[in-house]
Short mmCIF file of C-alpha atoms and ligand atoms in Angstrom, two decimals:
data_model
loop_
_atom_site.label_atom_id
_atom_site.label_comp_id
_atom_site.label_asym_id
_atom_site.label_seq_id
_atom_site.Cartn_x
_atom_site.Cartn_y
_atom_site.Cartn_z
CA MET A 1 0.00 0.00 -0.04
CA THR A 2 2.92 2.36 -0.55
CA ILE A 3 2.90 5.41 -2.71
CA LEU A 4 5.94 6.70 -4.51
CA LEU A 5 6.20 10.49 -4.77
CA ASN A 6 8.50 12.26 -7.14
CA ASN A 7 7.63 15.81 -8.07
CA ASP A 8 10.89 16.74 -9.72
CA GLY A 9 12.10 18.35 -6.54
CA TYR A 10 9.31 20.79 -6.03
CA TRP A 11 7.21 21.44 -2.89
CA HIS A 12 7.80 18.06 -1.03
CA ASP A 13 6.24 19.46 2.13
CA LYS A 14 3.03 20.54 0.47
CA TYR A 15 2.72 17.15 -1.24
CA ARG A 16 3.48 15.30 1.97
CA ALA A 17 0.75 17.31 3.76
CA ALA A 18 -1.74 16.73 0.96
CA LEU A 19 -1.05 12.95 0.98
CA ALA A 20 -1.44 12.87 4.74
CA LYS A 21 -4.77 14.65 4.34
CA HIS A 22 -6.28 12.84 1.38
CA LEU A 23 -4.68 9.40 1.61
CA PRO A 24 -3.90 9.10 5.36
CA GLU A 25 -3.76 5.29 5.39
CA ARG A 26 -1.01 5.01 2.72
CA LYS A 27 2.76 4.95 3.34
CA VAL A 28 4.61 7.52 1.22
CA VAL A 29 8.16 7.21 0.01
CA GLU A 30 10.11 9.71 -2.14
CA PHE A 31 12.24 8.64 -5.12
CA ASP A 32 15.57 9.22 -3.31
CA ASP A 33 14.44 7.26 -0.17
CA ASP A 34 15.56 3.79 0.59
CA TYR A 35 12.62 1.45 -0.17
CA ASP A 36 11.78 -1.81 -1.81
CA LYS A 37 10.42 -1.29 -5.38
CA ALA A 38 8.07 -4.30 -4.84
CA ASP A 39 6.11 -2.31 -2.22
CA ILE A 40 5.08 0.48 -4.56
CA GLU A 41 1.54 0.27 -5.88
CA TYR A 42 0.93 3.83 -6.98
CA ALA A 43 3.35 6.42 -8.30
CA LEU A 44 2.65 10.19 -8.30
CA VAL A 45 5.30 11.60 -10.56
CA TRP A 46 6.39 14.50 -12.68
CA LYS A 47 9.38 14.15 -14.99
CA HIS A 48 10.30 10.83 -13.47
CA PRO A 49 13.54 9.24 -14.91
CA ASP A 50 12.97 7.29 -18.08
CA GLY A 51 13.14 3.49 -17.56
CA ASP A 52 12.54 3.49 -13.80
CA LEU A 53 8.80 2.99 -13.57
CA PRO A 54 8.88 -0.40 -15.44
CA LEU A 55 11.10 -1.71 -12.62
CA TYR A 56 8.29 -1.70 -10.03
CA PRO A 57 6.79 -5.22 -10.21
CA ASN A 58 3.54 -4.39 -8.27
CA LEU A 59 2.87 -1.00 -9.76
CA LYS A 60 -0.97 -0.62 -10.32
CA ALA A 61 -1.19 2.88 -11.69
CA VAL A 62 0.78 6.03 -12.32
CA PHE A 63 -0.67 9.50 -11.80
CA SER A 64 1.15 12.28 -13.46
CA LEU A 65 1.30 15.49 -11.39
CA GLY A 66 0.83 17.65 -14.45
CA SER A 67 -1.34 17.95 -17.56
CA GLY A 68 1.26 17.93 -20.29
CA THR A 69 2.48 14.56 -21.49
CA ASP A 70 5.55 15.51 -23.48
CA TYR A 71 7.95 14.13 -20.87
CA LEU A 72 6.14 10.79 -21.13
CA ASP A 73 6.15 10.83 -24.92
CA ALA A 74 10.02 11.23 -24.68
CA HIS A 75 10.28 8.12 -22.50
CA LYS A 76 11.67 4.98 -24.16
CA ALA A 77 10.26 2.69 -21.52
CA LEU A 78 6.87 3.10 -19.92
CA PRO A 79 5.35 0.71 -17.35
CA THR A 80 2.51 -1.59 -18.26
CA ALA A 81 0.38 -0.04 -15.49
CA PRO A 82 -1.96 2.70 -16.77
CA ILE A 83 -0.83 6.28 -16.54
CA PHE A 84 -3.27 9.14 -15.88
CA ARG A 85 -2.82 12.81 -16.66
CA LEU A 86 -3.79 15.33 -14.07
CA ILE A 87 -6.73 17.44 -15.19
CA ASP A 88 -7.51 19.75 -12.25
CA PRO A 89 -10.26 22.29 -12.78
CA ASN A 90 -8.37 24.57 -10.37
CA MET A 91 -5.34 24.49 -12.67
CA ALA A 92 -7.50 25.24 -15.70
CA ASP A 93 -8.99 28.13 -13.81
CA ASP A 94 -5.61 29.40 -12.83
CA MET A 95 -4.45 29.38 -16.44
CA ALA A 96 -7.66 31.05 -17.59
CA LEU A 97 -7.07 33.85 -15.07
CA TYR A 98 -3.43 34.17 -16.15
CA THR A 99 -4.60 34.52 -19.77
CA LEU A 100 -7.40 37.02 -18.77
CA TYR A 101 -4.87 39.08 -16.85
CA TRP A 102 -2.60 39.53 -19.86
CA ILE A 103 -5.36 40.15 -22.30
CA ILE A 104 -6.64 42.94 -20.11
CA HIS A 105 -3.12 44.20 -19.75
CA PHE A 106 -2.78 44.40 -23.55
CA GLN A 107 -6.31 45.70 -24.07
CA ARG A 108 -5.81 48.55 -21.67
CA GLN A 109 -2.28 49.36 -22.73
CA ILE A 110 -1.01 49.04 -19.18
CA GLU A 111 2.60 49.08 -20.34
CA VAL A 112 2.17 52.50 -22.00
CA LEU A 113 0.47 53.81 -18.86
CA ARG A 114 3.37 52.56 -16.69
CA GLN A 115 5.86 54.41 -18.88
CA GLN A 116 3.68 57.55 -18.70
CA GLN A 117 3.48 57.30 -14.96
CA ARG A 118 7.28 57.39 -14.74
CA LYS A 119 7.17 60.73 -16.52
CA ALA A 120 4.07 61.99 -14.70
CA ILE A 121 2.15 62.15 -17.94
CA TRP A 122 -1.72 62.21 -17.64
CA GLN A 123 -2.77 60.94 -21.03
CA ARG A 124 -5.93 58.85 -21.73
CA TYR A 125 -6.51 56.37 -24.50
CA PRO A 126 -9.80 54.87 -25.58
CA THR A 127 -10.01 51.31 -24.41
CA PRO A 128 -11.70 48.93 -26.85
CA LEU A 129 -14.68 47.14 -25.31
CA ALA A 130 -14.16 43.51 -24.51
CA HIS A 131 -16.38 42.41 -27.38
CA GLU A 132 -14.24 44.45 -29.76
CA VAL A 133 -11.21 42.38 -28.81
CA LYS A 134 -10.79 39.21 -30.83
CA VAL A 135 -8.94 36.37 -29.15
CA CYS A 136 -8.10 32.99 -30.63
CA VAL A 137 -7.14 30.10 -28.31
CA LEU A 138 -5.10 27.51 -30.18
CA GLY A 139 -5.84 24.10 -28.77
CA GLN A 140 -9.22 23.22 -27.32
CA GLY A 141 -8.42 20.32 -25.02
CA ALA A 142 -9.73 20.26 -21.44
CA ILE A 143 -7.79 23.27 -20.43
CA GLY A 144 -7.77 25.27 -23.72
CA GLY A 145 -11.57 24.85 -23.90
CA HIS A 146 -11.96 26.10 -20.45
CA ILE A 147 -9.79 29.10 -21.11
CA ALA A 148 -11.86 29.98 -24.24
CA ASN A 149 -14.99 29.66 -22.18
CA VAL A 150 -13.74 32.01 -19.45
CA LEU A 151 -12.63 34.60 -22.03
CA SER A 152 -16.02 34.47 -23.76
CA ARG A 153 -17.87 34.81 -20.45
CA ASN A 154 -15.79 37.96 -19.82
CA GLY A 155 -17.04 39.39 -23.05
CA PHE A 156 -14.12 38.88 -25.41
CA GLU A 157 -14.92 37.73 -28.94
CA THR A 158 -13.45 34.31 -28.64
CA PHE A 159 -12.32 31.77 -31.19
CA GLY A 160 -11.09 28.25 -30.38
CA TRP A 161 -8.96 26.34 -32.85
CA SER A 162 -9.00 22.59 -32.77
CA ARG A 163 -8.65 19.63 -35.12
CA SER A 164 -12.28 18.53 -34.66
CA PRO A 165 -15.34 20.79 -34.20
CA LYS A 166 -16.09 21.82 -30.60
CA SER A 167 -19.28 23.23 -29.34
CA LEU A 168 -18.54 25.57 -26.45
CA ASP A 169 -20.97 28.24 -25.37
CA GLY A 170 -19.91 31.59 -26.84
CA VAL A 171 -16.78 30.24 -28.51
CA ASN A 172 -16.48 30.33 -32.30
CA SER A 173 -15.08 26.96 -33.27
CA VAL A 174 -12.33 27.12 -35.91
CA VAL A 175 -11.40 23.79 -37.42
CA GLY A 176 -8.39 22.93 -39.51
CA LEU A 177 -5.43 24.87 -40.78
CA GLU A 178 -7.17 26.60 -43.62
CA ALA A 179 -9.89 28.04 -41.30
CA LEU A 180 -7.17 29.18 -38.83
CA GLN A 181 -5.38 31.09 -41.63
CA THR A 182 -8.67 32.78 -42.47
CA VAL A 183 -9.30 34.04 -38.93
CA LEU A 184 -5.75 34.81 -37.88
CA PRO A 185 -5.48 38.21 -39.63
CA ASP A 186 -8.43 39.48 -37.52
CA MET A 187 -7.16 38.43 -34.09
CA ASP A 188 -5.92 40.97 -31.52
CA VAL A 189 -4.58 38.26 -29.21
CA VAL A 190 -3.47 34.65 -29.91
CA VAL A 191 -3.22 32.30 -26.92
CA CYS A 192 -1.13 29.16 -27.44
CA MET A 193 -2.40 26.06 -25.60
CA LEU A 194 -1.13 23.54 -28.14
CA PRO A 195 0.52 20.45 -26.71
CA ALA A 196 4.09 19.65 -27.62
CA LYS A 197 3.83 16.96 -30.29
CA PRO A 198 5.74 16.29 -33.48
CA LEU A 199 2.95 17.98 -35.44
CA THR A 200 3.05 21.09 -33.34
CA HIS A 201 6.90 21.49 -33.13
CA LYS A 202 7.71 25.10 -34.01
CA PHE A 203 4.20 25.43 -35.40
CA LEU A 204 4.21 29.13 -34.43
CA ASN A 205 6.81 30.29 -36.88
CA LYS A 206 7.48 33.08 -39.35
CA ASP A 207 4.76 31.85 -41.81
CA ILE A 208 2.06 31.88 -39.01
CA PHE A 209 3.29 35.21 -37.51
CA GLU A 210 3.05 36.80 -40.98
CA ARG A 211 -0.55 35.71 -41.22
CA MET A 212 -1.39 37.55 -37.96
CA LYS A 213 -2.46 41.14 -37.67
CA LYS A 214 0.43 43.57 -37.32
CA GLY A 215 1.01 44.32 -33.57
CA VAL A 216 -0.93 41.21 -32.38
CA SER A 217 -0.31 40.08 -28.80
CA LEU A 218 0.80 36.53 -28.16
CA ILE A 219 0.37 34.55 -24.93
CA ASN A 220 2.18 31.18 -24.71
CA ILE A 221 1.21 28.98 -21.82
CA SER A 222 1.61 25.47 -23.32
CA ARG A 223 5.19 24.57 -24.32
CA GLY A 224 8.14 26.53 -25.69
CA SER A 225 8.88 23.96 -28.41
CA VAL A 226 5.64 24.86 -30.15
CA VAL A 227 7.19 28.26 -30.97
CA ASP A 228 10.15 28.91 -33.30
CA GLU A 229 11.87 31.24 -30.82
CA ASP A 230 14.17 32.86 -33.39
CA ASP A 231 11.20 33.65 -35.63
CA LEU A 232 9.34 35.06 -32.59
CA LEU A 233 12.19 37.32 -31.72
CA SER A 234 12.40 38.60 -35.29
CA ALA A 235 8.60 39.16 -35.35
CA LEU A 236 8.79 41.09 -32.04
CA ASN A 237 11.72 43.17 -33.31
CA GLN A 238 9.85 44.03 -36.54
CA GLY A 239 6.64 44.90 -34.55
CA GLN A 240 4.75 42.17 -36.32
CA ILE A 241 4.08 40.85 -32.86
CA GLY A 242 3.45 43.83 -30.65
CA ALA A 243 3.72 42.11 -27.25
CA ALA A 244 4.17 38.65 -25.79
CA ALA A 245 3.52 37.05 -22.49
CA LEU A 246 5.71 33.95 -22.34
CA ASP A 247 5.35 31.45 -19.62
CA VAL A 248 7.16 28.59 -21.35
CA PHE A 249 10.39 28.21 -23.32
CA ALA A 250 12.22 25.71 -25.43
CA ILE A 251 14.83 25.55 -22.66
CA GLU A 252 13.74 25.93 -19.00
CA PRO A 253 14.85 27.62 -16.87
CA LEU A 254 15.20 30.28 -19.47
CA PRO A 255 19.00 30.82 -19.88
CA LYS A 256 20.25 34.15 -18.52
CA SER A 257 21.58 34.96 -21.98
CA SER A 258 18.17 34.73 -23.63
CA PRO A 259 17.12 37.97 -25.39
CA PHE A 260 13.57 37.46 -24.14
CA TRP A 261 14.57 38.57 -20.58
CA GLY A 262 15.42 42.08 -21.58
CA HIS A 263 13.02 42.58 -24.54
CA PRO A 264 10.86 45.63 -23.96
CA ASN A 265 7.78 43.92 -25.33
CA VAL A 266 8.07 40.63 -23.72
CA HIS A 267 6.81 39.53 -20.31
CA VAL A 268 8.62 36.47 -19.00
CA THR A 269 7.12 34.34 -16.25
CA PRO A 270 8.75 31.12 -14.97
CA HIS A 271 6.31 28.42 -16.10
CA MET A 272 3.73 29.23 -13.50
CA SER A 273 0.50 30.08 -15.32
CA GLY A 274 -1.05 26.96 -13.83
CA ALA A 275 1.33 25.35 -11.40
CA THR A 276 -0.01 22.11 -9.90
CA ASN A 277 -1.67 22.76 -6.54
CA ALA A 278 -0.60 19.92 -4.29
CA ASP A 279 -3.83 19.84 -2.24
CA THR A 280 -6.32 19.79 -5.05
CA ALA A 281 -4.12 17.56 -7.20
CA VAL A 282 -3.79 14.98 -4.48
CA GLU A 283 -7.46 15.20 -3.76
CA ILE A 284 -8.33 14.35 -7.34
CA ILE A 285 -5.69 11.55 -7.45
CA ALA A 286 -7.05 10.11 -4.13
CA GLN A 287 -10.55 10.04 -5.70
CA ASN A 288 -9.08 8.36 -8.83
CA ILE A 289 -7.31 5.71 -6.69
CA LYS A 290 -10.54 4.92 -4.98
CA LEU A 291 -12.29 4.53 -8.37
CA PHE A 292 -9.41 2.45 -9.71
CA GLU A 293 -9.61 0.09 -6.69
CA VAL A 294 -13.30 -0.62 -7.39
CA GLY A 295 -12.51 -1.39 -10.96
CA THR A 296 -13.53 1.93 -12.60
CA MET A 297 -11.00 3.43 -14.98
CA PRO A 298 -10.36 7.10 -14.08
CA ASN A 299 -10.56 9.72 -16.92
CA TYR A 300 -7.64 11.12 -18.82
CA ARG A 301 -5.66 7.96 -19.31
CA TYR A 302 -2.42 8.73 -21.15
CA GLU A 303 -2.10 7.09 -24.53
CA ARG A 304 1.31 7.44 -26.21
CA GLU A 305 -0.16 7.98 -29.65
CA GLY A 306 -2.60 10.66 -28.52
CA ILE A 307 -2.14 14.20 -29.64
C1 GLV B 1 2.63 21.85 -16.67
O1 GLV B 1 3.29 22.42 -17.54
C2 GLV B 1 1.77 20.78 -16.97
O2 GLV B 1 1.78 20.21 -18.04
O3 GLV B 1 0.95 20.44 -16.05
#
């Protein structure tokens, strides 16, 4: 009845406390502890070393402590036990609020106002109404769909791009590349929620940026590898992209030498638009373990082929 915990070095204490609260009867060991692999029945992991999980002979299920699966896609050896992604409505909400924050920041030209304040300049600008601001969320999975929904509920004219049609209240469903190319020139803000997959690698590149409205704002909260960062830098320098809020990068932590740090039109945040909350994550996982133990497969099972 032992649980293995490995959250890539982050917030052990919070996870320990959450496990004690939601799974009080289970023994918990951490990856670096001394334990017998045969005792482990469940693993709660994030960026666990490739090849390790198949070595646990009694492993029943693996619960990833995040939503993205790119680190699993990169693994050569996966266990036979099922793996489940974490889809936490709190994380989706958190990411939606992060997105909303930046959209309002761009809509209200907060950056310009900050600069004016430094020079004691009292100068007003007309603010477009929310419904006059067009936003496209690329990727309409569980989280991307929720973000689009929140933006629409806040009055923004919202579009959601996905491979198959989605019907979300107040969200204009955009399906396929051709349709995306048709709507892109009208968008004021583009939000990237595309997962890192071979098909999406550097998908946001010069060709796509050139399709966008001059001065568009970009928010990336999925993965850095979805963006061609050299092309993004050129697009920012040319003003094709007016501003960017970047939470994710091809290399993390973002190297100190990266030009994004000092770019006047870039807002860098350290991959925290929707950090896993230990308490709510473990609560969801505890419910899933209970389901699993009565023979019901929890939702969001990871499939290696899935995009
Ligand atoms: C974080 O990036 C996640 O995928 O949960």
